[in-house]
Amino acid sequence: MVDVDLSLSAYANAKKYYDHKRNAAKKEQKTVEAAEKAFKSAEKKTKQTLKEVQTVVTIQKARKVYWFEKFLWFISSENYLIIAGRDQQQNEMIVKRYLKTGDIYVHADLHGATSCVIKNPTGMSWSSVAISMFKMSFCLVDCCMIACTQNNGCKLSEVGKLFVTISLTELVLGTWRFIHA
């Protein structure tokens, strides 16, 4: 059913309906183009998000925490692990649990000094080991004693500063004892 405006001529009524049809066709074409553009944009955004998620998943791997990281520790220039206790409880744990045959136990002849163990995983004889490694472990024990007596408690930052300072000076091994386990 078609509504006809009686105030207009037949030609004007036909033109009005043809214009309306032409405008509807243009709107339909624009809607189809906009839908295609939106679909392509959504597809591109989805691919980008998928790439970001895959990148994030591969990056976030946790570092393995080693057993000796709860102690004061370092690896010597000869690749030996040297561990020391931060307090009396850790000193006892190091001696009872981690001191094995072939390791060297370093301790000062003073009350409250930290226990230090030089781990020997290869079982090589200690005569071939450089004296500099012993000096480094003695420095660590000495620094722990100095830091603990000065601060009424062992602060790791102070131990590190003292360790670097004392390592640069020559040490006399007179007040130290080391026991070959």
Short mmCIF file of C-alpha atoms in Angstrom, two decimals:
data_model
loop_
_atom_site.label_atom_id
_atom_site.label_comp_id
_atom_site.label_asym_id
_atom_site.label_seq_id
_atom_site.Cartn_x
_atom_site.Cartn_y
_atom_site.Cartn_z
CA MET A 1 0.00 0.00 0.00
CA VAL A 2 1.39 3.39 -0.97
CA ASP A 3 0.41 6.69 0.60
CA VAL A 4 -0.12 9.45 -1.91
CA ASP A 5 0.10 13.12 -1.03
CA LEU A 6 -2.83 14.78 -2.79
CA SER A 7 -1.26 18.23 -2.59
CA LEU A 8 1.57 17.04 -4.90
CA SER A 9 1.45 16.01 -8.51
CA ALA A 10 1.86 12.38 -9.58
CA TYR A 11 5.43 13.12 -10.79
CA ALA A 12 6.35 14.76 -7.43
CA ASN A 13 4.93 11.79 -5.47
CA ALA A 14 6.93 9.34 -7.62
CA LYS A 15 10.12 11.41 -7.23
CA LYS A 16 9.63 11.48 -3.44
CA TYR A 17 9.42 7.66 -3.30
CA TYR A 18 12.38 7.15 -5.66
CA ASP A 19 14.50 9.56 -3.53
CA HIS A 20 13.47 7.67 -0.40
CA LYS A 21 14.48 4.35 -2.07
CA ARG A 22 17.85 5.82 -3.21
CA ASN A 23 18.62 7.14 0.33
CA ALA A 24 17.73 3.75 1.85
CA ALA A 25 20.08 2.00 -0.63
CA LYS A 26 22.94 4.42 0.26
CA LYS A 27 22.36 3.84 3.98
CA GLU A 28 22.38 0.09 3.42
CA GLN A 29 25.68 0.31 1.50
CA LYS A 30 27.28 2.46 4.26
CA THR A 31 26.05 0.01 6.93
CA VAL A 32 27.56 -2.96 5.09
CA GLU A 33 30.91 -1.11 4.68
CA ALA A 34 30.95 -0.07 8.35
CA ALA A 35 30.20 -3.65 9.43
CA GLU A 36 33.08 -5.00 7.31
CA LYS A 37 35.44 -2.33 8.70
CA ALA A 38 34.39 -3.11 12.29
CA PHE A 39 34.86 -6.85 11.68
CA LYS A 40 38.38 -6.33 10.28
CA SER A 41 39.29 -4.02 13.18
CA ALA A 42 38.04 -6.53 15.75
CA GLU A 43 39.96 -9.34 14.04
CA LYS A 44 43.17 -7.27 14.02
CA LYS A 45 42.72 -6.32 17.69
CA THR A 46 42.14 -9.97 18.65
CA LYS A 47 45.33 -11.06 16.87
CA GLN A 48 47.33 -8.30 18.62
CA THR A 49 45.93 -9.28 22.04
CA LEU A 50 46.74 -12.93 21.37
CA LYS A 51 50.36 -12.03 20.51
CA GLU A 52 50.69 -9.96 23.72
CA VAL A 53 49.32 -12.78 25.87
CA GLN A 54 51.75 -15.29 24.32
CA THR A 55 54.67 -12.89 24.93
CA VAL A 56 53.70 -12.30 28.57
CA VAL A 57 53.36 -16.03 29.25
CA THR A 58 56.85 -16.79 27.94
CA ILE A 59 58.57 -13.95 29.83
CA GLN A 60 57.32 -14.61 33.37
CA LYS A 61 59.37 -17.64 34.41
CA ALA A 62 60.45 -17.66 38.04
CA ARG A 63 64.11 -17.99 38.97
CA LYS A 64 65.05 -21.11 40.91
CA VAL A 65 65.96 -20.31 44.53
CA TYR A 66 68.98 -22.32 45.71
CA TRP A 67 69.33 -23.86 49.17
CA PHE A 68 72.31 -21.71 50.17
CA GLU A 69 70.59 -18.37 49.51
CA LYS A 70 69.20 -18.26 53.06
CA PHE A 71 72.78 -17.91 54.36
CA LEU A 72 75.54 -15.38 53.73
CA TRP A 73 77.21 -16.82 50.65
CA PHE A 74 79.42 -16.15 47.67
CA ILE A 75 81.24 -18.12 45.01
CA SER A 76 85.00 -17.77 45.09
CA SER A 77 87.17 -17.02 42.08
CA GLU A 78 88.01 -20.75 42.01
CA ASN A 79 84.25 -21.58 41.80
CA TYR A 80 83.91 -22.91 45.34
CA LEU A 81 80.74 -22.13 47.27
CA ILE A 82 81.42 -20.40 50.58
CA ILE A 83 78.52 -20.17 53.05
CA ALA A 84 78.32 -18.53 56.48
CA GLY A 85 75.59 -18.25 59.09
CA ARG A 86 73.81 -14.99 59.86
CA ASP A 87 73.11 -15.98 63.46
CA GLN A 88 73.79 -18.76 65.98
CA GLN A 89 70.94 -20.93 64.71
CA GLN A 90 72.19 -20.78 61.12
CA ASN A 91 75.77 -21.46 62.30
CA GLU A 92 74.59 -24.68 63.97
CA MET A 93 72.54 -25.65 60.91
CA ILE A 94 75.53 -25.15 58.60
CA VAL A 95 77.78 -27.33 60.77
CA LYS A 96 75.24 -30.09 61.48
CA ARG A 97 73.48 -30.31 58.13
CA TYR A 98 75.78 -28.95 55.41
CA LEU A 99 79.35 -29.68 56.59
CA LYS A 100 80.37 -32.82 54.69
CA THR A 101 83.60 -34.80 54.39
CA GLY A 102 86.05 -32.88 52.24
CA ASP A 103 84.67 -29.42 53.16
CA ILE A 104 86.62 -26.87 55.18
CA TYR A 105 85.18 -25.27 58.31
CA VAL A 106 86.43 -21.74 59.09
CA HIS A 107 85.76 -20.10 62.45
CA ALA A 108 87.37 -17.34 64.51
CA ASP A 109 88.63 -18.07 68.04
CA LEU A 110 86.12 -15.57 69.44
CA HIS A 111 82.75 -16.07 71.07
CA GLY A 112 79.87 -15.33 68.69
CA ALA A 113 81.91 -15.53 65.49
CA THR A 114 80.11 -16.83 62.45
CA SER A 115 80.73 -20.32 61.10
CA CYS A 116 81.93 -20.48 57.53
CA VAL A 117 82.09 -23.58 55.33
CA ILE A 118 83.98 -23.86 52.06
CA LYS A 119 82.12 -26.49 50.06
CA ASN A 120 84.23 -28.93 48.04
CA PRO A 121 81.84 -30.68 45.64
CA THR A 122 84.57 -32.25 43.52
CA GLY A 123 86.44 -33.92 46.37
CA MET A 124 89.80 -32.56 45.14
CA SER A 125 92.63 -32.24 47.62
CA TRP A 126 92.83 -28.88 49.35
CA SER A 127 96.56 -28.53 48.71
CA SER A 128 95.80 -27.46 45.13
CA VAL A 129 93.43 -24.68 46.23
CA ALA A 130 94.75 -21.12 46.22
CA ILE A 131 95.29 -19.35 49.55
CA SER A 132 93.25 -16.40 48.22
CA MET A 133 90.08 -18.45 48.64
CA PHE A 134 90.88 -18.99 52.32
CA LYS A 135 91.55 -15.28 52.70
CA MET A 136 88.14 -14.50 51.20
CA SER A 137 86.37 -16.82 53.63
CA PHE A 138 88.35 -15.38 56.56
CA CYS A 139 87.32 -11.91 55.41
CA LEU A 140 83.67 -12.95 55.42
CA VAL A 141 83.91 -14.29 58.98
CA ASP A 142 85.79 -11.18 60.09
CA CYS A 143 83.27 -8.84 58.50
CA CYS A 144 80.36 -10.65 60.10
CA MET A 145 82.00 -10.31 63.51
CA ILE A 146 82.71 -6.59 63.04
CA ALA A 147 79.23 -5.83 61.69
CA CYS A 148 77.50 -7.79 64.46
CA THR A 149 79.49 -6.20 67.29
CA GLN A 150 79.10 -2.67 65.94
CA ASN A 151 75.36 -2.90 65.27
CA ASN A 152 74.23 -5.29 68.04
CA GLY A 153 72.94 -7.51 65.28
CA CYS A 154 74.07 -8.61 61.87
CA LYS A 155 73.01 -6.31 59.03
CA LEU A 156 73.71 -7.73 55.59
CA SER A 157 74.45 -4.33 54.02
CA GLU A 158 77.15 -3.63 56.61
CA VAL A 159 78.70 -7.07 56.08
CA GLY A 160 78.92 -6.42 52.34
CA LYS A 161 80.60 -3.02 52.80
CA LEU A 162 83.11 -4.42 55.30
CA PHE A 163 83.75 -7.47 53.13
CA VAL A 164 84.83 -5.33 50.19
CA THR A 165 86.97 -3.10 52.43
CA ILE A 166 88.79 -5.92 54.24
CA SER A 167 89.20 -8.02 51.08
CA LEU A 168 91.31 -5.27 49.56
CA THR A 169 93.79 -5.33 52.46
CA GLU A 170 96.23 -8.10 53.34
CA LEU A 171 95.14 -10.47 56.10
CA VAL A 172 97.35 -12.21 58.59
CA LEU A 173 96.07 -15.72 59.24
CA GLY A 174 97.29 -15.83 62.86
CA THR A 175 93.98 -15.68 64.77
CA TRP A 176 92.13 -18.09 62.51
CA ARG A 177 91.74 -21.80 62.70
CA PHE A 178 90.43 -23.94 59.91
CA ILE A 179 89.49 -27.54 60.24
CA HIS A 180 89.61 -29.98 57.35
CA ALA A 181 86.44 -32.02 57.74
#
